[in-house]
Amino acid sequence: MKIGISNDHSAVELKNSVMKHLQEKGYEVVNYGTDSTESYDYPIAGSKLAKAIQNEEVELGIAICGTGVGISIACNKHKGIRACCCSEATSARLTREHNDANIICFGARIVSTELANDIVDAFLTTPFSNGERHKRRINQIREIEYIG
Ligand code: RB5
């Protein structure tokens, strides 16, 4: 599975550690974030990853900023993107099962390296449940997205 990852300046170290973890597990990981600790705005980082998913360059994405919140808001402004900001693995699993989320977000100032690995493992190994009620709700989100 091809995974995209992106980050702002606050999350370079955690991004590198998550990338290493995923590469060791055999994932192909494409880096859309900054590798510098110079200030780099999270909307730009989120947008690059969201566009890569829209263009089907990568299947799922991981977005990291200081809190995970700013970058998740930026990702969610893109059509077809369902980005979930969370700080534990249960939400990461359930957002795949119920929301068919395509980006997981978390904060480098919030989660440890180990917890970040648990979150991405839960996210990447859980399929969408395909349940009728979940599909209906995702379609309702799409309607909001197109109508405003
Ligand atoms: C950058 O200092 C910080 O504001 C950003 O990483 C993020 O936490 C925003 O939500």
PDB file of C-alpha atoms and ligand atoms in Angstrom:
ATOM      1  CA  MET A   1       0.000   0.000   0.000  1.00  0.00           C
ATOM      2  CA  LYS A   2       1.308   3.468  -0.924  1.00  0.00           C
ATOM      3  CA  ILE A   3       0.988   5.956   1.924  1.00  0.00           C
ATOM      4  CA  GLY A   4       1.474   9.738   1.899  1.00  0.00           C
ATOM      5  CA  ILE A   5       2.810  11.642   4.881  1.00  0.00           C
ATOM      6  CA  SER A   6       3.041  15.370   5.488  1.00  0.00           C
ATOM      7  CA  ASN A   7       4.052  17.678   8.314  1.00  0.00           C
ATOM      8  CA  ASP A   8       4.932  21.202   9.329  1.00  0.00           C
ATOM      9  CA  HIS A   9       8.149  22.343  11.051  1.00  0.00           C
ATOM     10  CA  SER A  10       7.004  21.110  14.478  1.00  0.00           C
ATOM     11  CA  ALA A  11       6.767  17.485  13.369  1.00  0.00           C
ATOM     12  CA  VAL A  12       9.908  16.684  11.382  1.00  0.00           C
ATOM     13  CA  GLU A  13      11.294  14.297  13.982  1.00  0.00           C
ATOM     14  CA  LEU A  14       8.003  12.449  14.521  1.00  0.00           C
ATOM     15  CA  LYS A  15       7.422  12.261  10.746  1.00  0.00           C
ATOM     16  CA  ASN A  16      10.837  10.624  10.279  1.00  0.00           C
ATOM     17  CA  SER A  17      10.175   8.138  13.038  1.00  0.00           C
ATOM     18  CA  VAL A  18       6.729   7.205  11.663  1.00  0.00           C
ATOM     19  CA  MET A  19       8.181   6.860   8.144  1.00  0.00           C
ATOM     20  CA  LYS A  20      10.893   4.503   9.400  1.00  0.00           C
ATOM     21  CA  HIS A  21       8.306   2.449  11.300  1.00  0.00           C
ATOM     22  CA  LEU A  22       6.131   2.096   8.196  1.00  0.00           C
ATOM     23  CA  GLN A  23       9.017   1.371   5.825  1.00  0.00           C
ATOM     24  CA  GLU A  24      10.170  -1.416   8.136  1.00  0.00           C
ATOM     25  CA  LYS A  25       6.676  -2.870   7.796  1.00  0.00           C
ATOM     26  CA  GLY A  26       6.971  -2.784   4.009  1.00  0.00           C
ATOM     27  CA  TYR A  27       4.822   0.251   3.185  1.00  0.00           C
ATOM     28  CA  GLU A  28       5.901   2.602   0.428  1.00  0.00           C
ATOM     29  CA  VAL A  29       5.780   6.067   1.998  1.00  0.00           C
ATOM     30  CA  VAL A  30       5.799   9.304  -0.008  1.00  0.00           C
ATOM     31  CA  ASN A  31       6.926  12.393   1.894  1.00  0.00           C
ATOM     32  CA  TYR A  32       4.947  15.580   1.103  1.00  0.00           C
ATOM     33  CA  GLY A  33       6.042  17.473   4.218  1.00  0.00           C
ATOM     34  CA  THR A  34       8.949  19.656   5.175  1.00  0.00           C
ATOM     35  CA  ASP A  35      12.291  18.222   6.309  1.00  0.00           C
ATOM     36  CA  SER A  36      13.340  21.515   7.867  1.00  0.00           C
ATOM     37  CA  THR A  37      12.590  22.937  11.308  1.00  0.00           C
ATOM     38  CA  GLU A  38      12.267  26.405   9.727  1.00  0.00           C
ATOM     39  CA  SER A  39       8.693  27.675  10.005  1.00  0.00           C
ATOM     40  CA  TYR A  40       6.479  25.875   7.455  1.00  0.00           C
ATOM     41  CA  ASP A  41       2.749  26.584   7.440  1.00  0.00           C
ATOM     42  CA  TYR A  42       0.504  23.599   8.191  1.00  0.00           C
ATOM     43  CA  PRO A  43      -2.176  24.524   5.581  1.00  0.00           C
ATOM     44  CA  ILE A  44       0.453  24.073   2.846  1.00  0.00           C
ATOM     45  CA  ALA A  45       1.576  20.734   4.311  1.00  0.00           C
ATOM     46  CA  GLY A  46      -2.025  19.487   4.622  1.00  0.00           C
ATOM     47  CA  SER A  47      -3.015  20.674   1.185  1.00  0.00           C
ATOM     48  CA  LYS A  48      -0.136  18.872  -0.558  1.00  0.00           C
ATOM     49  CA  LEU A  49      -1.135  15.584   1.030  1.00  0.00           C
ATOM     50  CA  ALA A  50      -4.856  16.098   0.369  1.00  0.00           C
ATOM     51  CA  LYS A  51      -4.157  16.788  -3.323  1.00  0.00           C
ATOM     52  CA  ALA A  52      -2.040  13.626  -3.574  1.00  0.00           C
ATOM     53  CA  ILE A  53      -5.000  11.615  -2.295  1.00  0.00           C
ATOM     54  CA  GLN A  54      -7.426  13.400  -4.614  1.00  0.00           C
ATOM     55  CA  ASN A  55      -5.088  12.577  -7.545  1.00  0.00           C
ATOM     56  CA  GLU A  56      -4.799   8.977  -6.333  1.00  0.00           C
ATOM     57  CA  GLU A  57      -1.000   9.241  -6.038  1.00  0.00           C
ATOM     58  CA  VAL A  58      -1.352   7.613  -2.627  1.00  0.00           C
ATOM     59  CA  GLU A  59      -4.169   5.626  -1.044  1.00  0.00           C
ATOM     60  CA  LEU A  60      -4.149   6.918   2.548  1.00  0.00           C
ATOM     61  CA  GLY A  61      -2.374   9.747   4.347  1.00  0.00           C
ATOM     62  CA  ILE A  62      -0.810  10.761   7.634  1.00  0.00           C
ATOM     63  CA  ALA A  63      -0.685  14.457   8.561  1.00  0.00           C
ATOM     64  CA  ILE A  64       1.212  15.804  11.558  1.00  0.00           C
ATOM     65  CA  CYS A  65       1.535  19.313  12.965  1.00  0.00           C
ATOM     66  CA  GLY A  66       1.997  20.523  16.550  1.00  0.00           C
ATOM     67  CA  THR A  67      -1.476  19.532  17.720  1.00  0.00           C
ATOM     68  CA  GLY A  68      -2.787  17.739  14.628  1.00  0.00           C
ATOM     69  CA  VAL A  69      -5.728  20.140  14.659  1.00  0.00           C
ATOM     70  CA  GLY A  70      -4.639  22.825  12.189  1.00  0.00           C
ATOM     71  CA  ILE A  71      -3.475  20.362   9.567  1.00  0.00           C
ATOM     72  CA  SER A  72      -6.692  18.319   9.893  1.00  0.00           C
ATOM     73  CA  ILE A  73      -8.801  21.444   9.323  1.00  0.00           C
ATOM     74  CA  ALA A  74      -6.759  22.246   6.189  1.00  0.00           C
ATOM     75  CA  CYS A  75      -7.077  18.676   4.851  1.00  0.00           C
ATOM     76  CA  ASN A  76     -10.827  18.633   5.441  1.00  0.00           C
ATOM     77  CA  LYS A  77     -11.321  21.683   3.200  1.00  0.00           C
ATOM     78  CA  HIS A  78     -10.510  19.475   0.191  1.00  0.00           C
ATOM     79  CA  LYS A  79     -13.315  17.641  -1.589  1.00  0.00           C
ATOM     80  CA  GLY A  80     -13.361  13.924  -0.901  1.00  0.00           C
ATOM     81  CA  ILE A  81     -11.022  14.203   2.057  1.00  0.00           C
ATOM     82  CA  ARG A  82     -12.097  12.815   5.402  1.00  0.00           C
ATOM     83  CA  ALA A  83      -9.324  13.619   7.866  1.00  0.00           C
ATOM     84  CA  CYS A  84      -9.551  12.543  11.496  1.00  0.00           C
ATOM     85  CA  CYS A  85      -7.484  14.195  14.216  1.00  0.00           C
ATOM     86  CA  CYS A  86      -6.961  11.854  17.159  1.00  0.00           C
ATOM     87  CA  SER A  87      -4.604  11.003  20.003  1.00  0.00           C
ATOM     88  CA  GLU A  88      -5.307   7.300  20.467  1.00  0.00           C
ATOM     89  CA  ALA A  89      -5.616   4.139  18.385  1.00  0.00           C
ATOM     90  CA  THR A  90      -9.312   3.374  18.994  1.00  0.00           C
ATOM     91  CA  SER A  91     -10.466   6.509  17.169  1.00  0.00           C
ATOM     92  CA  ALA A  92      -7.974   5.747  14.375  1.00  0.00           C
ATOM     93  CA  ARG A  93      -9.549   2.302  13.921  1.00  0.00           C
ATOM     94  CA  LEU A  94     -13.132   3.513  14.175  1.00  0.00           C
ATOM     95  CA  THR A  95     -12.657   6.397  11.765  1.00  0.00           C
ATOM     96  CA  ARG A  96     -11.625   3.857   9.103  1.00  0.00           C
ATOM     97  CA  GLU A  97     -14.494   1.494   9.970  1.00  0.00           C
ATOM     98  CA  HIS A  98     -17.241   4.122  10.228  1.00  0.00           C
ATOM     99  CA  ASN A  99     -16.107   7.246   8.351  1.00  0.00           C
ATOM    100  CA  ASP A 100     -13.859   5.692   5.679  1.00  0.00           C
ATOM    101  CA  ALA A 101     -11.339   8.380   6.704  1.00  0.00           C
ATOM    102  CA  ASN A 102      -8.493   8.763   4.229  1.00  0.00           C
ATOM    103  CA  ILE A 103      -6.153  10.878   6.370  1.00  0.00           C
ATOM    104  CA  ILE A 104      -5.167  10.424  10.008  1.00  0.00           C
ATOM    105  CA  CYS A 105      -3.819  13.460  11.859  1.00  0.00           C
ATOM    106  CA  PHE A 106      -2.100  13.825  15.200  1.00  0.00           C
ATOM    107  CA  GLY A 107       0.106  16.241  17.068  1.00  0.00           C
ATOM    108  CA  ALA A 108       3.866  15.994  17.527  1.00  0.00           C
ATOM    109  CA  ARG A 109       3.408  17.986  20.741  1.00  0.00           C
ATOM    110  CA  ILE A 110       0.646  15.648  21.905  1.00  0.00           C
ATOM    111  CA  VAL A 111       1.559  12.016  21.189  1.00  0.00           C
ATOM    112  CA  SER A 112       4.714  10.004  21.855  1.00  0.00           C
ATOM    113  CA  THR A 113       6.611   8.099  19.162  1.00  0.00           C
ATOM    114  CA  GLU A 114       5.123   4.806  20.353  1.00  0.00           C
ATOM    115  CA  LEU A 115       1.593   6.135  20.428  1.00  0.00           C
ATOM    116  CA  ALA A 116       2.024   7.603  16.937  1.00  0.00           C
ATOM    117  CA  ASN A 117       3.069   4.152  15.682  1.00  0.00           C
ATOM    118  CA  ASP A 118       0.020   2.554  17.348  1.00  0.00           C
ATOM    119  CA  ILE A 119      -2.267   5.163  15.778  1.00  0.00           C
ATOM    120  CA  VAL A 120      -0.909   4.671  12.247  1.00  0.00           C
ATOM    121  CA  ASP A 121      -0.936   0.867  12.596  1.00  0.00           C
ATOM    122  CA  ALA A 122      -4.607   0.926  13.647  1.00  0.00           C
ATOM    123  CA  PHE A 123      -5.491   3.329  10.845  1.00  0.00           C
ATOM    124  CA  LEU A 124      -3.680   1.504   8.053  1.00  0.00           C
ATOM    125  CA  THR A 125      -4.777  -2.018   8.927  1.00  0.00           C
ATOM    126  CA  THR A 126      -8.497  -1.320   9.354  1.00  0.00           C
ATOM    127  CA  PRO A 127     -10.802  -1.494   6.324  1.00  0.00           C
ATOM    128  CA  PHE A 128     -14.017   0.509   5.903  1.00  0.00           C
ATOM    129  CA  SER A 129     -16.876  -1.595   7.279  1.00  0.00           C
ATOM    130  CA  ASN A 130     -18.981  -0.910   4.152  1.00  0.00           C
ATOM    131  CA  GLY A 131     -22.095  -0.872   6.348  1.00  0.00           C
ATOM    132  CA  GLU A 132     -25.191   0.692   4.775  1.00  0.00           C
ATOM    133  CA  ARG A 133     -25.657   3.219   7.571  1.00  0.00           C
ATOM    134  CA  HIS A 134     -22.045   4.330   7.310  1.00  0.00           C
ATOM    135  CA  LYS A 135     -22.269   4.697   3.515  1.00  0.00           C
ATOM    136  CA  ARG A 136     -25.450   6.753   3.917  1.00  0.00           C
ATOM    137  CA  ARG A 137     -23.744   9.109   6.377  1.00  0.00           C
ATOM    138  CA  ILE A 138     -20.664   9.514   4.205  1.00  0.00           C
ATOM    139  CA  ASN A 139     -22.954  10.405   1.298  1.00  0.00           C
ATOM    140  CA  GLN A 140     -24.603  13.015   3.525  1.00  0.00           C
ATOM    141  CA  ILE A 141     -21.138  14.492   4.132  1.00  0.00           C
ATOM    142  CA  ARG A 142     -20.562  14.546   0.345  1.00  0.00           C
ATOM    143  CA  GLU A 143     -23.822  16.465  -0.112  1.00  0.00           C
ATOM    144  CA  ILE A 144     -22.720  19.068   2.429  1.00  0.00           C
ATOM    145  CA  GLU A 145     -19.382  19.268   0.609  1.00  0.00           C
ATOM    146  CA  TYR A 146     -20.983  19.983  -2.773  1.00  0.00           C
ATOM    147  CA  ILE A 147     -23.939  22.127  -1.696  1.00  0.00           C
ATOM    148  CA  GLY A 148     -22.236  24.014   1.145  1.00  0.00           C
TER     149      GLY A 148
HETATM  150  C1  RB5 B   1       2.817  25.677  14.702  1.00  0.00           C
HETATM  151  O1  RB5 B   1       3.519  26.330  15.699  1.00  0.00           O
HETATM  152  C2  RB5 B   1       1.493  25.135  15.245  1.00  0.00           C
HETATM  153  O2  RB5 B   1       0.578  26.181  15.339  1.00  0.00           O
HETATM  154  C3  RB5 B   1       0.977  24.040  14.360  1.00  0.00           C
HETATM  155  O3  RB5 B   1       1.933  23.035  14.277  1.00  0.00           O
HETATM  156  C4  RB5 B   1      -0.305  23.366  14.790  1.00  0.00           C
HETATM  157  O4  RB5 B   1      -0.253  22.985  16.115  1.00  0.00           O
HETATM  158  C5  RB5 B   1      -1.549  24.042  14.454  1.00  0.00           C
HETATM  159  O5  RB5 B   1      -2.658  23.531  14.652  1.00  0.00           O
END
